[in-house]
PDB file of C-alpha atoms in Angstrom:
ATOM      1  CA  UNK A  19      77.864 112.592  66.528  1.00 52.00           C
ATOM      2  CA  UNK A  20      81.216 112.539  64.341  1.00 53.00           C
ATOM      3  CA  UNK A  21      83.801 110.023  66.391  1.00 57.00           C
ATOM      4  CA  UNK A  22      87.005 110.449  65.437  1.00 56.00           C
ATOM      5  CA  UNK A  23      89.314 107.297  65.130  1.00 63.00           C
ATOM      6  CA  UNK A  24      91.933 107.394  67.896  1.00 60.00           C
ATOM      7  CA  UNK A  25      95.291 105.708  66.877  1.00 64.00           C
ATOM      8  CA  UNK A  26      96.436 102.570  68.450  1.00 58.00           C
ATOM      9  CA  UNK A  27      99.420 104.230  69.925  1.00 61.00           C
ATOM     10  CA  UNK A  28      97.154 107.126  71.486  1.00 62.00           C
ATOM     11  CA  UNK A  29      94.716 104.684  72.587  1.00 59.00           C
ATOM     12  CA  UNK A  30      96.962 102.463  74.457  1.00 56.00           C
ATOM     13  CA  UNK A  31      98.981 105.884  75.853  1.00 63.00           C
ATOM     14  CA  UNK A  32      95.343 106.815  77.188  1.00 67.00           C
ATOM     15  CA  UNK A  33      94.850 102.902  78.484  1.00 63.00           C
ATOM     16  CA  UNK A  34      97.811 103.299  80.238  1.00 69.00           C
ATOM     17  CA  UNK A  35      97.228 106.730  81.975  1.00 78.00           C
ATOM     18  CA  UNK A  36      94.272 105.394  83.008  1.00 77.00           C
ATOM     19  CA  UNK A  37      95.456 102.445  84.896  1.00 73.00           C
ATOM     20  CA  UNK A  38      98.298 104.295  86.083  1.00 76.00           C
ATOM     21  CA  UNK A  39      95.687 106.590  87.768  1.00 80.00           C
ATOM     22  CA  UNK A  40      93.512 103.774  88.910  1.00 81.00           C
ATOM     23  CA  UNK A  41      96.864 101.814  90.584  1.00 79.00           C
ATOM     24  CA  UNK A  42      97.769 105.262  92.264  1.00 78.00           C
ATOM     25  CA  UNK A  43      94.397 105.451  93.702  1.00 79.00           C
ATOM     26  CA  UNK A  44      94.563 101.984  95.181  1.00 80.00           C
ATOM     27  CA  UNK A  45      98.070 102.361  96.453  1.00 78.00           C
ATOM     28  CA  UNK A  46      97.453 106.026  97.747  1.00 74.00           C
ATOM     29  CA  UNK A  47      94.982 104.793 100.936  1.00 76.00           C
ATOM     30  CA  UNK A  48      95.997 102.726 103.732  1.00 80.00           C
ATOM     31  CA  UNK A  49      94.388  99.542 105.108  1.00 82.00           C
ATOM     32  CA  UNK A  50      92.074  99.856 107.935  1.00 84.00           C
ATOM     33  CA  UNK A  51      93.202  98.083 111.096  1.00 88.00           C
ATOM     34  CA  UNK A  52      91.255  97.099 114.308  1.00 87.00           C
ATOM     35  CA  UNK A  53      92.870  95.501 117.531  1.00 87.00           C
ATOM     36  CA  UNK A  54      92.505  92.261 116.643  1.00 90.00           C
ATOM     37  CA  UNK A  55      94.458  92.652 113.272  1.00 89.00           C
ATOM     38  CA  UNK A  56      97.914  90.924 112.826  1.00 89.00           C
ATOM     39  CA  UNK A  57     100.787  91.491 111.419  1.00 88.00           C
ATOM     40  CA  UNK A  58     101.291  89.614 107.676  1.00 88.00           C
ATOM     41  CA  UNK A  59     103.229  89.987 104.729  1.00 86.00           C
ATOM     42  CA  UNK A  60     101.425  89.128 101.427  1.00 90.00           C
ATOM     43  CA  UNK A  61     103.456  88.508  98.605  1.00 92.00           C
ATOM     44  CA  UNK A  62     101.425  90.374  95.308  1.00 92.00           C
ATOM     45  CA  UNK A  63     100.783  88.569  92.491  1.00 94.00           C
ATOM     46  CA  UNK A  64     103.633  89.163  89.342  1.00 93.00           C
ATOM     47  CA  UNK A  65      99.969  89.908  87.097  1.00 91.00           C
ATOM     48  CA  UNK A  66      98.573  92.478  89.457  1.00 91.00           C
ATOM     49  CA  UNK A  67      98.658  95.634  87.998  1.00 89.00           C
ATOM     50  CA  UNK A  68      99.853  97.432  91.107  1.00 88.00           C
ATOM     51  CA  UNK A  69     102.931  95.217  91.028  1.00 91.00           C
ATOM     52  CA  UNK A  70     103.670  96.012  87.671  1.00 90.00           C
ATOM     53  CA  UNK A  71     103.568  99.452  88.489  1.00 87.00           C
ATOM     54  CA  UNK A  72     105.469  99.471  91.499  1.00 89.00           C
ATOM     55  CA  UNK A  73     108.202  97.692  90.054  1.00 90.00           C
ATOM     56  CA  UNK A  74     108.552  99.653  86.796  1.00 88.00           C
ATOM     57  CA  UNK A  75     108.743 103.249  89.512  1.00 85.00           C
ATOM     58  CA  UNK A  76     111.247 101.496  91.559  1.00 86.00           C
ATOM     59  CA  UNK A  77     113.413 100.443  88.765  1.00 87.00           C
ATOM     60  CA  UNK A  78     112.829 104.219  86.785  1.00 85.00           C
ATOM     61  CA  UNK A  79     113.986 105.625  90.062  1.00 82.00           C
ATOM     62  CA  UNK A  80     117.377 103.445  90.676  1.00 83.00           C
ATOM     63  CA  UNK A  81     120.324 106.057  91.006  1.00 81.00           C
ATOM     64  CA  UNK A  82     124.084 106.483  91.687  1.00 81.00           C
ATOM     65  CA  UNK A  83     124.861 106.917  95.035  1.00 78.00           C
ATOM     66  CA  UNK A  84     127.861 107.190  97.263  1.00 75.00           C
ATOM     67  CA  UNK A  85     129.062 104.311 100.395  1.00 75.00           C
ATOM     68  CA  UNK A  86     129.454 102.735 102.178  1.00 76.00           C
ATOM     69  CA  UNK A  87     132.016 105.598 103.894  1.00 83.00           C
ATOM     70  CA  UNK A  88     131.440 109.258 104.315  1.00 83.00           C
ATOM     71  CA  UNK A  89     133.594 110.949 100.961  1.00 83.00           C
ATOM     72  CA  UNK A  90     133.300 108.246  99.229  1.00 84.00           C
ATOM     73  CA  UNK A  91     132.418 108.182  95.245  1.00 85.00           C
ATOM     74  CA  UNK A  92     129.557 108.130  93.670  1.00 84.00           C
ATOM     75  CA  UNK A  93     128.719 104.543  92.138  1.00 84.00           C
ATOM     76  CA  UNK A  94     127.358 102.977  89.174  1.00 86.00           C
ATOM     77  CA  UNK A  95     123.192 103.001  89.270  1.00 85.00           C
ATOM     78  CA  UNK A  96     122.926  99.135  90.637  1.00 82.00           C
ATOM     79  CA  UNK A  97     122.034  96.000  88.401  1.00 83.00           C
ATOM     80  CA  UNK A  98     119.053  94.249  89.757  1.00 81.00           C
ATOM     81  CA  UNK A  99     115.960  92.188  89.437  1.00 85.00           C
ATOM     82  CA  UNK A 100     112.944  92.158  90.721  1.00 88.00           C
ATOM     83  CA  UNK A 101     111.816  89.037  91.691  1.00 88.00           C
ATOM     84  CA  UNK A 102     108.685  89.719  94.051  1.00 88.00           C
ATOM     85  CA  UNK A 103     106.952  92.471  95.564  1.00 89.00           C
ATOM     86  CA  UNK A 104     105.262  92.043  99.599  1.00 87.00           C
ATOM     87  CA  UNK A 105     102.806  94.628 100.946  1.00 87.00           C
ATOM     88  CA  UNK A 106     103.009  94.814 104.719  1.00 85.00           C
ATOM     89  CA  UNK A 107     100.148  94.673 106.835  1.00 88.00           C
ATOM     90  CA  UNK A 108     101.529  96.077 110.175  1.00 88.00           C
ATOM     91  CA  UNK A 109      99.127  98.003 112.435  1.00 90.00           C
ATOM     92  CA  UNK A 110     101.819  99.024 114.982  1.00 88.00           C
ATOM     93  CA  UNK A 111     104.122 100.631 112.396  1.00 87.00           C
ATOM     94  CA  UNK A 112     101.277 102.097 110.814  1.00 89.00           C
ATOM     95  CA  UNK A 113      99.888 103.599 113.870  1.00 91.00           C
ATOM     96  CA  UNK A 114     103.766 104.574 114.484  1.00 90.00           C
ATOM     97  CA  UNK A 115     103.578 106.496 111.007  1.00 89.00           C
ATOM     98  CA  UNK A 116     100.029 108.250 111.557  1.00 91.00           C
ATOM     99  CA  UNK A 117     101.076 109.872 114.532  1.00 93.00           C
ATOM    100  CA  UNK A 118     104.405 111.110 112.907  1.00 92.00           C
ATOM    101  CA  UNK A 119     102.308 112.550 109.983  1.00 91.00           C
ATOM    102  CA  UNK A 120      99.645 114.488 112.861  1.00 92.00           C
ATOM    103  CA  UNK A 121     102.643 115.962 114.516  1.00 93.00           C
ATOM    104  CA  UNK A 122     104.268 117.065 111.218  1.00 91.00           C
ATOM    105  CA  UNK A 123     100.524 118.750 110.437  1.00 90.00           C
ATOM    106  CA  UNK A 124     100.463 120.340 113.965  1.00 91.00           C
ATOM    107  CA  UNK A 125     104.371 121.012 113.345  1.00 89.00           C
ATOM    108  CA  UNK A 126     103.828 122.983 109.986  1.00 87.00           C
ATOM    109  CA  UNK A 127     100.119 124.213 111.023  1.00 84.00           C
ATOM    110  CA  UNK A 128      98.377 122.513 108.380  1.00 81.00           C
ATOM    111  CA  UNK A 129     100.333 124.664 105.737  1.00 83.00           C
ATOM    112  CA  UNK A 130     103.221 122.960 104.379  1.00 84.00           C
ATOM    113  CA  UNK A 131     104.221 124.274 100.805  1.00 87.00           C
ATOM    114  CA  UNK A 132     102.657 122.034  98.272  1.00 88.00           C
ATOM    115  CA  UNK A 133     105.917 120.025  96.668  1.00 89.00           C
ATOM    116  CA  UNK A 134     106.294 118.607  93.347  1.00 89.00           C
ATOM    117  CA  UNK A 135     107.903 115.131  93.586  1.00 85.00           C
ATOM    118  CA  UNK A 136     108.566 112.927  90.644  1.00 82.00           C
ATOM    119  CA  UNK A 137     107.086 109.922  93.491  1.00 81.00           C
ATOM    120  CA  UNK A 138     103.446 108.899  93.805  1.00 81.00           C
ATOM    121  CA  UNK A 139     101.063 111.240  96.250  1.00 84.00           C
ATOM    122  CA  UNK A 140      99.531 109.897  99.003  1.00 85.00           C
ATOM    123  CA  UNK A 141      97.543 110.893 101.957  1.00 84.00           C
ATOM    124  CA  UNK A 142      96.814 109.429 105.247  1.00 87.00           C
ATOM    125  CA  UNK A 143      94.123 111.860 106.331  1.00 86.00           C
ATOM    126  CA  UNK A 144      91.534 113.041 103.498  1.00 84.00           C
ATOM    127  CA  UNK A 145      91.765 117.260 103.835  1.00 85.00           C
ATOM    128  CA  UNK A 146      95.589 116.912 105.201  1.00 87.00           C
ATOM    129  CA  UNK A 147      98.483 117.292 102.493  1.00 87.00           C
ATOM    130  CA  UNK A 148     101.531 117.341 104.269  1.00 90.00           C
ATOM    131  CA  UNK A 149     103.547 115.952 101.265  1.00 90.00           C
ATOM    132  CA  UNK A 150     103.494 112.338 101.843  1.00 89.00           C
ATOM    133  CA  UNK A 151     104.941 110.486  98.899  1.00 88.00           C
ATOM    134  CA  UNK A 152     105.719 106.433  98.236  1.00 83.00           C
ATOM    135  CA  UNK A 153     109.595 106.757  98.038  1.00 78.00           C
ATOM    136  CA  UNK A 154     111.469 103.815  97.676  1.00 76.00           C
ATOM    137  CA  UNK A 155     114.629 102.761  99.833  1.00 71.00           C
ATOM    138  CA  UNK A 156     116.767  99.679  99.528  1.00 68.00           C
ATOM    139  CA  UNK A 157     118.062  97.487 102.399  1.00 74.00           C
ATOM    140  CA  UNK A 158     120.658  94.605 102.614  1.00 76.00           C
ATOM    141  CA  UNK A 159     117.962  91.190 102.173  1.00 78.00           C
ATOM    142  CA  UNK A 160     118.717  89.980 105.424  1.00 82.00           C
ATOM    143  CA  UNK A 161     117.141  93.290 107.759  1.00 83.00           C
ATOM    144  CA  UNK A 162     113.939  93.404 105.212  1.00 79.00           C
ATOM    145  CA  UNK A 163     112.124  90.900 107.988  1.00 78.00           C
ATOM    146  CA  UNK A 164     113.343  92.398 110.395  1.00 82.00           C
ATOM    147  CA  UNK A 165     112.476  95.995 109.003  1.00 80.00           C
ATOM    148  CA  UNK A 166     109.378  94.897 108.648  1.00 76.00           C
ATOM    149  CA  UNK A 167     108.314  94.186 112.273  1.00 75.00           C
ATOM    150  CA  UNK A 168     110.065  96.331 113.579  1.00 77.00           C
ATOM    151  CA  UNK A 169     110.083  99.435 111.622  1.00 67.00           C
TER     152      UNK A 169
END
């Protein structure tokens, strides 16, 4: 067999495709809840490669946007750092969310159009694309408790 060298910057492009693969897959499936589970917020750790990646999306994705008033212009992209990132473990909400996504499927009849979103693809049922993506969405500090309960 002939191997043939790979360069340093194509090996580390094709070390990075491959985690960013592996951290989709982890982020892509939701936890598995039974009656007795409780609602927690865990705090990821700043090595974990599945914060890394969801803060570099989040910041790629930043944009201008208009507000607080209707008309209003657009505004600079906003300057921001990430200090921490929680995963929610919420079996009410995400009970809330799985029925929204079956009546969207009975909705559309199985057969939405497939979209191309520059977002990560996930799926709550295994067989059911719907479109589901992991969007990101910004909220004064003091509701993201709150939000998190509650929904």
């Amino acid at each position: 067999r002939n191997a043939h060298p790979m360069s340093p910057a194509k090996r580390a492009r094709t070390d990075d495709e491959t985690l960013d693969r592996t951290v989709r897959a982890l982020i892509s499936r939701l936890p598995h809840f039974s009656q007795y589970s409780q609602f927690r917020m865990q705090r990821l750790d700043r090595d974990d490669p599945v914060d890394t990646h969801l803060e570099a999306r989040f910041v790629k994705q930043v944009t201008r946007h208009r507000g607080p008033k209707d008309g209003d212009p657009h505004r600079e992209a906003p300057q921001f750092k990430v200090t921490r990132i929680e995963q929610i473990y919420s079996k009410r909400l995400q009970d809330k969310y799985l029925a929204e996504v079956c009546d969207v499927a009975g909705l559309c009849e199985r057969k939405a159009a497939r979209l191309e979103v520059d977002a990560v693809r996930v799926a709550s049922f295994d067989g059911l694309d719907v479109n589901e993506f992991l969007l990101y969405h910004g909220a004064p500090s003091g509701l993201i408790t709150r939000l998190a309960a509650q929904g």
